[in-house]
DNA sequence: TGATAACTGCAAAGAATTTGCAATAATACT
DNA sequence: AGTATTATTGCAAATTCTTTGCAGTTATCA
């Protein structure tokens, strides 16, 4: 991943820094999407000193390069970020009790998209689908 | 609608006020969901003097009573509210150009919900589905 | 090694929403 | 109708997440 990152950064006149490496590493080590402040806390625990503002700026860059996706889950009031590079399009389910987020490795919306384009005359570029419920522990 | 509102308010020890009547009326007169500040502007245009804070509080009450739904559309960074009372479950498509929001009077997720419950062991209570694209004018 | 320009930290600003509190107004009771 | 009760409102201030400005720092390359 780090190779691709250097490549992407170079191509846009950017530099590989301690910060960018660290943020990408933490995201890679997590199986669920992290918010900026969660990421910040993880970094602090690992004794990597990076300002929260820099975390935000780094996430913006990684998003622009296509390495991470920015998620807006419901009832959260904040963004979350997860590795996108090399991962398939997917959706999420979030526990209304504990907030646990699980990947749903499916997408039922291809056919529906054509239908909607015909009905609305929109050109559809994106969609978001999310489920909320209670995980086994919270039921 | 106002009859049902009085009923709902009474049942929870609340009162019918100028504010609540006005907010409900403006929402009823709109075919797309409004944000708190948009609602506030509409009220000002109609010479109905209500503080923005009160608009927020009113929307919270109307939501609690089930008269309005609170929507969190993507790329908006604010809530929107629309009349829920007497309307069917539906989803939305939003133009990435002009922000126009159109109702999609369909929901393809009933079957999928059962599948997801089996796969994840969650109990699914809600879902959100939203499309983004370009409306005819913005294409 | 030094020049250049990107990057970072810190302080502050923004934007949406919520909270505290005293003044106001709706409802119930005489 | 007049009054007591208590929900509601307006205004100021606080909160939370995110962005911006700027001067000092650091990566990159000649
Ligand atoms: Mn995911
Ligand atoms: Mn709608
Ligand atoms: Zn999908
Ligand atoms: Zn649905």
mmCIF file of C-alpha atoms (C1' of nucleotides) and ligand atoms in Angstrom:
data_model
loop_
_atom_site.group_PDB
_atom_site.id
_atom_site.type_symbol
_atom_site.label_atom_id
_atom_site.label_comp_id
_atom_site.label_asym_id
_atom_site.label_seq_id
_atom_site.Cartn_x
_atom_site.Cartn_y
_atom_site.Cartn_z
ATOM 1 C CA UNK A 1 0.000 0.000 0.000
ATOM 2 C CA UNK A 2 2.771 2.391 0.900
ATOM 3 C CA UNK A 3 4.191 2.073 -2.596
ATOM 4 C CA UNK A 4 0.936 3.072 -4.200
ATOM 5 C CA UNK A 5 0.678 5.927 -1.753
ATOM 6 C CA UNK A 6 4.055 7.377 -2.666
ATOM 7 C CA UNK A 7 3.082 7.066 -6.288
ATOM 8 C CA UNK A 8 -0.213 8.858 -5.793
ATOM 9 C CA UNK A 9 1.362 11.600 -3.725
ATOM 10 C CA UNK A 10 4.139 12.239 -6.204
ATOM 11 C CA UNK A 11 1.713 12.383 -9.079
ATOM 12 C CA UNK A 12 -0.059 15.290 -7.403
ATOM 13 C CA UNK A 13 3.005 17.152 -6.199
ATOM 14 C CA UNK A 14 2.645 15.986 -2.633
ATOM 15 C CA UNK A 15 5.077 14.446 -0.199
ATOM 16 C CA UNK A 16 5.216 11.325 1.882
ATOM 17 C CA UNK A 17 5.327 12.286 5.512
ATOM 18 C CA UNK A 18 5.446 10.649 8.908
ATOM 19 C CA UNK A 19 1.839 11.737 9.373
ATOM 20 C CA UNK A 20 0.470 10.266 6.201
ATOM 21 C CA UNK A 21 2.265 7.009 6.739
ATOM 22 C CA UNK A 22 0.962 6.745 10.305
ATOM 23 C CA UNK A 23 -2.659 7.557 9.451
ATOM 24 C CA UNK A 24 -2.713 5.033 6.642
ATOM 25 C CA UNK A 25 -1.152 2.395 8.874
ATOM 26 C CA UNK A 26 -3.729 2.858 11.629
ATOM 27 C CA UNK A 27 -6.594 2.695 9.142
ATOM 28 C CA UNK A 28 -5.162 -0.459 7.635
ATOM 29 C CA UNK A 29 -5.010 -2.061 11.060
ATOM 30 C CA UNK A 30 -8.713 -1.530 11.705
ATOM 31 C CA UNK A 31 -11.566 -3.521 10.310
ATOM 32 C CA UNK A 32 -14.178 -0.836 10.957
ATOM 33 C CA UNK A 33 -14.233 2.797 9.901
ATOM 34 C CA UNK A 34 -12.690 5.331 12.280
ATOM 35 C CA UNK A 35 -13.601 8.932 12.957
ATOM 36 C CA UNK A 36 -10.948 11.638 12.950
ATOM 37 C CA UNK A 37 -10.901 11.819 16.735
ATOM 38 C CA UNK A 38 -10.733 8.051 17.133
ATOM 39 C CA UNK A 39 -7.811 8.023 14.764
ATOM 40 C CA UNK A 40 -6.221 10.808 16.775
ATOM 41 C CA UNK A 41 -6.594 8.792 19.977
ATOM 42 C CA UNK A 42 -5.088 5.696 18.418
ATOM 43 C CA UNK A 43 -2.109 7.694 17.285
ATOM 44 C CA UNK A 44 -1.618 9.163 20.725
ATOM 45 C CA UNK A 45 -1.678 5.700 22.286
ATOM 46 C CA UNK A 46 1.043 4.675 19.885
ATOM 47 C CA UNK A 47 3.077 7.724 20.897
ATOM 48 C CA UNK A 48 2.779 9.206 17.438
ATOM 49 C CA UNK A 49 2.315 12.909 18.026
ATOM 50 C CA UNK A 50 0.066 14.414 15.345
ATOM 51 C CA UNK A 51 -2.317 17.294 15.780
ATOM 52 C CA UNK A 52 -6.004 16.604 15.231
ATOM 53 C CA UNK A 53 -6.062 19.282 12.536
ATOM 54 C CA UNK A 54 -3.352 17.412 10.692
ATOM 55 C CA UNK A 55 -5.350 14.215 10.978
ATOM 56 C CA UNK A 56 -8.218 15.981 9.254
ATOM 57 C CA UNK A 57 -5.973 17.329 6.545
ATOM 58 C CA UNK A 58 -4.367 13.948 6.021
ATOM 59 C CA UNK A 59 -7.722 12.240 5.698
ATOM 60 C CA UNK A 60 -8.739 14.790 3.108
ATOM 61 C CA UNK A 61 -5.655 14.031 1.058
ATOM 62 C CA UNK A 62 -6.075 10.271 1.347
ATOM 63 C CA UNK A 63 -9.663 10.666 0.282
ATOM 64 C CA UNK A 64 -8.701 12.771 -2.726
ATOM 65 C CA UNK A 65 -6.199 10.137 -3.779
ATOM 66 C CA UNK A 66 -8.811 7.425 -3.460
ATOM 67 C CA UNK A 67 -7.133 5.568 -0.614
ATOM 68 C CA UNK A 68 -9.936 6.057 1.865
ATOM 69 C CA UNK A 69 -13.674 6.562 1.678
ATOM 70 C CA UNK A 70 -15.433 9.051 3.853
ATOM 71 C CA UNK A 71 -18.601 7.629 5.406
ATOM 72 C CA UNK A 72 -21.533 9.564 6.800
ATOM 73 C CA UNK A 73 -23.380 7.045 8.905
ATOM 74 C CA UNK A 74 -26.681 7.968 10.431
ATOM 75 C CA UNK A 75 -27.061 9.091 14.032
ATOM 76 C CA UNK A 76 -23.344 9.692 14.286
ATOM 77 C CA UNK A 77 -22.852 13.374 13.609
ATOM 78 C CA UNK A 78 -19.321 12.868 12.366
ATOM 79 C CA UNK A 79 -17.454 11.401 9.446
ATOM 80 C CA UNK A 80 -15.760 8.035 9.464
ATOM 81 C CA UNK A 81 -12.990 6.842 7.236
ATOM 82 C CA UNK A 82 -12.030 3.417 5.981
ATOM 83 C CA UNK A 83 -9.535 2.021 3.520
ATOM 84 C CA UNK A 84 -10.952 1.979 0.040
ATOM 85 C CA UNK A 85 -7.941 1.027 -2.018
ATOM 86 C CA UNK A 86 -8.381 -2.537 -3.191
ATOM 87 C CA UNK A 87 -11.695 -3.067 -1.470
ATOM 88 C CA UNK A 88 -15.016 -3.748 -3.116
ATOM 89 C CA UNK A 89 -18.009 -1.458 -3.035
ATOM 90 C CA UNK A 90 -20.049 -2.375 0.012
ATOM 91 C CA UNK A 91 -22.456 -1.091 2.632
ATOM 92 C CA UNK A 92 -22.758 -1.104 6.415
ATOM 93 C CA UNK A 93 -24.952 -2.015 9.305
ATOM 94 C CA UNK A 94 -24.598 -0.198 12.597
ATOM 95 C CA UNK A 95 -25.801 -1.282 16.026
ATOM 96 C CA UNK A 96 -28.141 1.221 17.628
ATOM 97 C CA UNK A 97 -27.001 -0.037 21.004
ATOM 98 C CA UNK A 98 -23.214 -0.147 21.029
ATOM 99 C CA UNK A 99 -22.433 1.537 17.725
ATOM 100 C CA UNK A 100 -20.629 -1.460 16.286
ATOM 101 C CA UNK A 101 -20.295 -1.229 12.524
ATOM 102 C CA UNK A 102 -20.185 -4.283 10.314
ATOM 103 C CA UNK A 103 -19.550 -4.530 6.598
ATOM 104 C CA UNK A 104 -22.252 -5.851 4.319
ATOM 105 C CA UNK A 105 -20.461 -7.272 1.345
ATOM 106 C CA UNK A 106 -23.342 -6.879 -1.031
ATOM 107 C CA UNK A 107 -25.117 -4.300 -3.098
ATOM 108 C CA UNK A 108 -28.594 -4.856 -4.451
ATOM 109 C CA UNK A 109 -28.865 -1.590 -6.303
ATOM 110 C CA UNK A 110 -27.593 -2.022 -9.815
ATOM 111 C CA UNK A 111 -30.908 -2.855 -11.394
ATOM 112 C CA UNK A 112 -32.737 -0.323 -9.316
ATOM 113 C CA UNK A 113 -30.401 2.415 -10.465
ATOM 114 C CA UNK A 114 -31.450 2.045 -14.102
ATOM 115 C CA UNK A 115 -35.065 2.071 -13.083
ATOM 116 C CA UNK A 116 -34.589 5.262 -11.100
ATOM 117 C CA UNK A 117 -32.746 6.933 -13.952
ATOM 118 C CA UNK A 118 -35.663 6.237 -16.236
ATOM 119 C CA UNK A 119 -38.232 7.396 -13.742
ATOM 120 C CA UNK A 120 -36.558 10.564 -12.549
ATOM 121 C CA UNK A 121 -34.456 11.571 -15.553
ATOM 122 C CA UNK A 122 -31.528 12.000 -13.176
ATOM 123 C CA UNK A 123 -28.113 10.575 -13.981
ATOM 124 C CA UNK A 124 -27.305 8.554 -10.886
ATOM 125 C CA UNK A 125 -23.688 8.778 -9.748
ATOM 126 C CA UNK A 126 -23.776 7.425 -6.245
ATOM 127 C CA UNK A 127 -25.922 5.852 -3.642
ATOM 128 C CA UNK A 128 -25.753 5.187 0.025
ATOM 129 C CA UNK A 129 -27.439 2.345 1.790
ATOM 130 C CA UNK A 130 -27.221 1.702 5.465
ATOM 131 C CA UNK A 131 -28.980 -0.473 7.974
ATOM 132 C CA UNK A 132 -29.508 0.127 11.654
ATOM 133 C CA UNK A 133 -30.434 -2.410 14.255
ATOM 134 C CA UNK A 134 -29.199 -4.297 17.261
ATOM 135 C CA UNK A 135 -26.212 -6.568 17.230
ATOM 136 C CA UNK A 136 -26.351 -9.953 18.987
ATOM 137 C CA UNK A 137 -24.880 -8.552 22.212
ATOM 138 C CA UNK A 138 -27.264 -5.620 22.381
ATOM 139 C CA UNK A 139 -30.513 -7.429 21.635
ATOM 140 C CA UNK B 1 -53.651 17.505 10.488
ATOM 141 C CA UNK B 2 -54.039 20.164 13.132
ATOM 142 C CA UNK B 3 -56.617 18.020 14.923
ATOM 143 C CA UNK B 4 -54.242 15.112 15.195
ATOM 144 C CA UNK B 5 -51.560 17.492 16.367
ATOM 145 C CA UNK B 6 -53.624 18.842 19.241
ATOM 146 C CA UNK B 7 -54.425 15.289 20.187
ATOM 147 C CA UNK B 8 -50.785 14.232 20.152
ATOM 148 C CA UNK B 9 -49.674 17.265 22.112
ATOM 149 C CA UNK B 10 -52.345 16.849 24.784
ATOM 150 C CA UNK B 11 -51.529 13.199 25.199
ATOM 151 C CA UNK B 12 -47.989 14.138 26.196
ATOM 152 C CA UNK B 13 -48.822 17.151 28.367
ATOM 153 C CA UNK B 14 -47.862 19.659 25.737
ATOM 154 C CA UNK B 15 -49.607 22.712 24.322
ATOM 155 C CA UNK B 16 -50.625 23.921 20.922
ATOM 156 C CA UNK B 17 -48.818 27.144 20.186
ATOM 157 C CA UNK B 18 -48.531 29.692 17.413
ATOM 158 C CA UNK B 19 -45.050 28.307 16.726
ATOM 159 C CA UNK B 20 -46.024 24.687 16.368
ATOM 160 C CA UNK B 21 -48.950 25.528 14.169
ATOM 161 C CA UNK B 22 -46.775 27.684 11.914
ATOM 162 C CA UNK B 23 -43.949 25.172 11.575
ATOM 163 C CA UNK B 24 -46.346 22.385 10.700
ATOM 164 C CA UNK B 25 -48.107 24.597 8.173
ATOM 165 C CA UNK B 26 -44.888 25.537 6.378
ATOM 166 C CA UNK B 27 -43.776 21.920 6.222
ATOM 167 C CA UNK B 28 -47.149 20.904 4.849
ATOM 168 C CA UNK B 29 -46.832 23.498 2.119
ATOM 169 C CA UNK B 30 -43.540 22.100 0.860
ATOM 170 C CA UNK B 31 -43.006 19.060 -1.272
ATOM 171 C CA UNK B 32 -39.343 18.650 -0.351
ATOM 172 C CA UNK B 33 -37.705 18.384 3.067
ATOM 173 C CA UNK B 34 -36.568 21.633 4.716
ATOM 174 C CA UNK B 35 -33.662 22.324 7.028
ATOM 175 C CA UNK B 36 -34.175 24.239 10.256
ATOM 176 C CA UNK B 37 -32.687 27.396 8.797
ATOM 177 C CA UNK B 38 -34.720 27.160 5.605
ATOM 178 C CA UNK B 39 -37.810 26.803 7.712
ATOM 179 C CA UNK B 40 -36.721 29.800 9.711
ATOM 180 C CA UNK B 41 -36.339 31.881 6.547
ATOM 181 C CA UNK B 42 -39.738 30.866 5.263
ATOM 182 C CA UNK B 43 -41.300 31.904 8.524
ATOM 183 C CA UNK B 44 -39.565 35.256 8.423
ATOM 184 C CA UNK B 45 -40.827 35.888 4.900
ATOM 185 C CA UNK B 46 -44.319 35.217 6.138
ATOM 186 C CA UNK B 47 -43.786 37.699 8.992
ATOM 187 C CA UNK B 48 -44.067 34.946 11.559
ATOM 188 C CA UNK B 49 -41.489 35.834 14.176
ATOM 189 C CA UNK B 50 -40.004 32.688 15.688
ATOM 190 C CA UNK B 51 -36.468 32.249 16.939
ATOM 191 C CA UNK B 52 -34.281 29.670 15.219
ATOM 192 C CA UNK B 53 -33.811 27.904 18.545
ATOM 193 C CA UNK B 54 -37.551 27.542 18.832
ATOM 194 C CA UNK B 55 -37.711 26.120 15.340
ATOM 195 C CA UNK B 56 -35.247 23.453 16.435
ATOM 196 C CA UNK B 57 -37.224 22.704 19.560
ATOM 197 C CA UNK B 58 -40.459 22.548 17.633
ATOM 198 C CA UNK B 59 -39.017 20.160 15.091
ATOM 199 C CA UNK B 60 -37.833 17.925 17.896
ATOM 200 C CA UNK B 61 -41.318 17.797 19.341
ATOM 201 C CA UNK B 62 -42.961 17.146 15.981
ATOM 202 C CA UNK B 63 -40.471 14.377 15.389
ATOM 203 C CA UNK B 64 -41.168 12.821 18.775
ATOM 204 C CA UNK B 65 -44.874 12.849 18.032
ATOM 205 C CA UNK B 66 -44.292 11.219 14.666
ATOM 206 C CA UNK B 67 -45.492 14.145 12.565
ATOM 207 C CA UNK B 68 -42.192 14.732 10.829
ATOM 208 C CA UNK B 69 -39.186 12.627 9.884
ATOM 209 C CA UNK B 70 -35.694 13.877 10.310
ATOM 210 C CA UNK B 71 -33.509 13.175 7.286
ATOM 211 C CA UNK B 72 -29.732 13.074 7.154
ATOM 212 C CA UNK B 73 -28.918 13.361 3.492
ATOM 213 C CA UNK B 74 -25.355 12.999 2.351
ATOM 214 C CA UNK B 75 -23.086 15.928 1.597
ATOM 215 C CA UNK B 76 -25.452 18.260 3.386
ATOM 216 C CA UNK B 77 -24.099 18.578 6.895
ATOM 217 C CA UNK B 78 -27.486 19.407 8.345
ATOM 218 C CA UNK B 79 -30.782 17.761 9.092
ATOM 219 C CA UNK B 80 -33.871 18.119 6.967
ATOM 220 C CA UNK B 81 -37.445 17.586 7.999
ATOM 221 C CA UNK B 82 -40.505 16.492 6.103
ATOM 222 C CA UNK B 83 -44.066 15.595 6.961
ATOM 223 C CA UNK B 84 -44.354 11.958 7.891
ATOM 224 C CA UNK B 85 -47.921 11.735 9.140
ATOM 225 C CA UNK B 86 -49.975 9.921 6.541
ATOM 226 C CA UNK B 87 -47.138 9.453 4.096
ATOM 227 C CA UNK B 88 -45.652 6.171 2.950
ATOM 228 C CA UNK B 89 -42.127 5.014 3.651
ATOM 229 C CA UNK B 90 -39.935 6.239 0.814
ATOM 230 C CA UNK B 91 -36.444 7.310 -0.164
ATOM 231 C CA UNK B 92 -34.779 10.243 -1.899
ATOM 232 C CA UNK B 93 -32.533 11.256 -4.717
ATOM 233 C CA UNK B 94 -30.557 14.475 -4.518
ATOM 234 C CA UNK B 95 -28.961 16.439 -7.305
ATOM 235 C CA UNK B 96 -25.225 16.935 -6.822
ATOM 236 C CA UNK B 97 -25.492 20.105 -8.867
ATOM 237 C CA UNK B 98 -28.374 22.144 -7.514
ATOM 238 C CA UNK B 99 -29.297 20.150 -4.432
ATOM 239 C CA UNK B 100 -32.825 19.435 -5.581
ATOM 240 C CA UNK B 101 -34.379 16.569 -3.671
ATOM 241 C CA UNK B 102 -36.967 14.288 -5.205
ATOM 242 C CA UNK B 103 -38.994 11.544 -3.569
ATOM 243 C CA UNK B 104 -38.555 7.972 -4.698
ATOM 244 C CA UNK B 105 -41.797 6.262 -3.906
ATOM 245 C CA UNK B 106 -40.329 2.818 -3.657
ATOM 246 C CA UNK B 107 -38.387 0.597 -1.346
ATOM 247 C CA UNK B 108 -36.574 -2.483 -2.542
ATOM 248 C CA UNK B 109 -35.309 -3.577 0.823
ATOM 249 C CA UNK B 110 -37.821 -5.843 2.452
ATOM 250 C CA UNK B 111 -36.375 -9.086 1.175
ATOM 251 C CA UNK B 112 -32.851 -7.919 1.661
ATOM 252 C CA UNK B 113 -33.552 -7.108 5.287
ATOM 253 C CA UNK B 114 -34.354 -10.720 6.137
ATOM 254 C CA UNK B 115 -31.241 -11.857 4.361
ATOM 255 C CA UNK B 116 -29.113 -9.412 6.309
ATOM 256 C CA UNK B 117 -30.663 -10.447 9.599
ATOM 257 C CA UNK B 118 -29.719 -14.044 8.910
ATOM 258 C CA UNK B 119 -26.212 -13.192 7.822
ATOM 259 C CA UNK B 120 -25.294 -10.750 10.549
ATOM 260 C CA UNK B 121 -27.474 -11.900 13.457
ATOM 261 C CA UNK B 122 -28.523 -8.265 13.903
ATOM 262 C CA UNK B 123 -32.149 -7.329 14.370
ATOM 263 C CA UNK B 124 -32.690 -4.702 11.699
ATOM 264 C CA UNK B 125 -34.830 -1.763 12.768
ATOM 265 C CA UNK B 126 -34.173 0.820 10.134
ATOM 266 C CA UNK B 127 -32.446 1.516 6.894
ATOM 267 C CA UNK B 128 -31.543 4.508 4.834
ATOM 268 C CA UNK B 129 -31.147 4.530 1.113
ATOM 269 C CA UNK B 130 -30.289 7.550 -0.914
ATOM 270 C CA UNK B 131 -29.198 8.265 -4.436
ATOM 271 C CA UNK B 132 -27.078 11.107 -5.709
ATOM 272 C CA UNK B 133 -26.771 12.279 -9.257
ATOM 273 C CA UNK B 134 -27.585 15.097 -11.616
ATOM 274 C CA UNK B 135 -31.079 16.283 -12.324
ATOM 275 C CA UNK B 136 -32.143 17.046 -15.895
ATOM 276 C CA UNK B 137 -31.276 20.732 -15.570
ATOM 277 C CA UNK B 138 -27.814 20.112 -14.135
ATOM 278 C CA UNK B 139 -26.660 17.419 -16.536
ATOM 279 C "C1'" DT C 1 24.257 21.635 1.833
ATOM 280 C "C1'" DG C 2 20.775 25.015 0.574
ATOM 281 C "C1'" DA C 3 16.663 26.571 -1.861
ATOM 282 C "C1'" DT C 4 11.984 25.711 -2.579
ATOM 283 C "C1'" DA C 5 7.591 24.650 -1.590
ATOM 284 C "C1'" DA C 6 4.751 21.407 0.844
ATOM 285 C "C1'" DC C 7 3.419 20.260 5.449
ATOM 286 C "C1'" DT C 8 2.471 20.906 10.389
ATOM 287 C "C1'" DG C 9 0.909 22.827 14.891
ATOM 288 C "C1'" DC C 10 -1.515 26.206 17.256
ATOM 289 C "C1'" DA C 11 -5.058 29.513 17.603
ATOM 290 C "C1'" DA C 12 -9.081 30.930 15.885
ATOM 291 C "C1'" DA C 13 -13.095 30.804 12.988
ATOM 292 C "C1'" DG C 14 -17.341 28.487 11.149
ATOM 293 C "C1'" DA C 15 -21.505 26.068 11.044
ATOM 294 C "C1'" DA C 16 -25.158 23.299 12.954
ATOM 295 C "C1'" DT C 17 -27.268 22.154 17.028
ATOM 296 C "C1'" DT C 18 -28.124 22.204 22.082
ATOM 297 C "C1'" DT C 19 -28.606 24.160 26.802
ATOM 298 C "C1'" DG C 20 -29.619 27.563 30.753
ATOM 299 C "C1'" DC C 21 -32.535 30.796 32.401
ATOM 300 C "C1'" DA C 22 -35.673 34.493 33.009
ATOM 301 C "C1'" DA C 23 -39.709 36.336 30.644
ATOM 302 C "C1'" DT C 24 -44.006 35.006 28.256
ATOM 303 C "C1'" DA C 25 -48.131 32.630 27.115
ATOM 304 C "C1'" DA C 26 -51.353 28.549 27.001
ATOM 305 C "C1'" DT C 27 -54.338 25.865 29.912
ATOM 306 C "C1'" DA C 28 -56.967 24.713 33.943
ATOM 307 C "C1'" DC C 29 -59.402 26.233 37.818
ATOM 308 C "C1'" DT C 30 -62.112 29.508 40.492
ATOM 309 C "C1'" DA D 1 -63.377 36.917 33.249
ATOM 310 C "C1'" DG D 2 -59.483 36.620 36.519
ATOM 311 C "C1'" DT D 3 -55.721 33.978 38.417
ATOM 312 C "C1'" DA D 4 -52.476 30.187 39.294
ATOM 313 C "C1'" DT D 5 -49.740 26.794 37.152
ATOM 314 C "C1'" DT D 6 -46.353 25.253 34.239
ATOM 315 C "C1'" DA D 7 -45.096 24.584 29.388
ATOM 316 C "C1'" DT D 8 -42.964 27.411 25.955
ATOM 317 C "C1'" DT D 9 -40.168 31.028 24.093
ATOM 318 C "C1'" DG D 10 -36.228 34.247 23.114
ATOM 319 C "C1'" DC D 11 -31.692 35.492 23.875
ATOM 320 C "C1'" DA D 12 -27.075 34.454 25.096
ATOM 321 C "C1'" DA D 13 -23.850 31.175 25.541
ATOM 322 C "C1'" DA D 14 -22.041 26.559 25.158
ATOM 323 C "C1'" DT D 15 -20.998 22.257 22.401
ATOM 324 C "C1'" DT D 16 -19.242 19.486 18.825
ATOM 325 C "C1'" DC D 17 -17.199 18.627 14.552
ATOM 326 C "C1'" DT D 18 -14.640 20.567 10.938
ATOM 327 C "C1'" DT D 19 -12.098 24.157 8.420
ATOM 328 C "C1'" DT D 20 -8.896 28.138 7.849
ATOM 329 C "C1'" DG D 21 -4.809 31.415 8.551
ATOM 330 C "C1'" DC D 22 -0.314 31.822 9.393
ATOM 331 C "C1'" DA D 23 4.340 31.315 10.886
ATOM 332 C "C1'" DG D 24 7.631 27.766 11.783
ATOM 333 C "C1'" DT D 25 9.199 23.006 10.235
ATOM 334 C "C1'" DT D 26 10.504 19.417 7.109
ATOM 335 C "C1'" DA D 27 10.703 16.632 2.734
ATOM 336 C "C1'" DT D 28 12.631 16.805 -1.785
ATOM 337 C "C1'" DC D 29 15.858 17.855 -5.194
ATOM 338 C "C1'" DA D 30 19.544 20.573 -7.516
HETATM 339 MN MN1 LIG E 1 -16.716 -0.933 5.340
HETATM 340 MN MN1 LIG E 2 -39.612 12.682 1.015
HETATM 341 ZN ZN1 LIG E 3 -24.196 -0.201 -3.305
HETATM 342 ZN ZN1 LIG E 4 -36.926 1.666 2.415
#
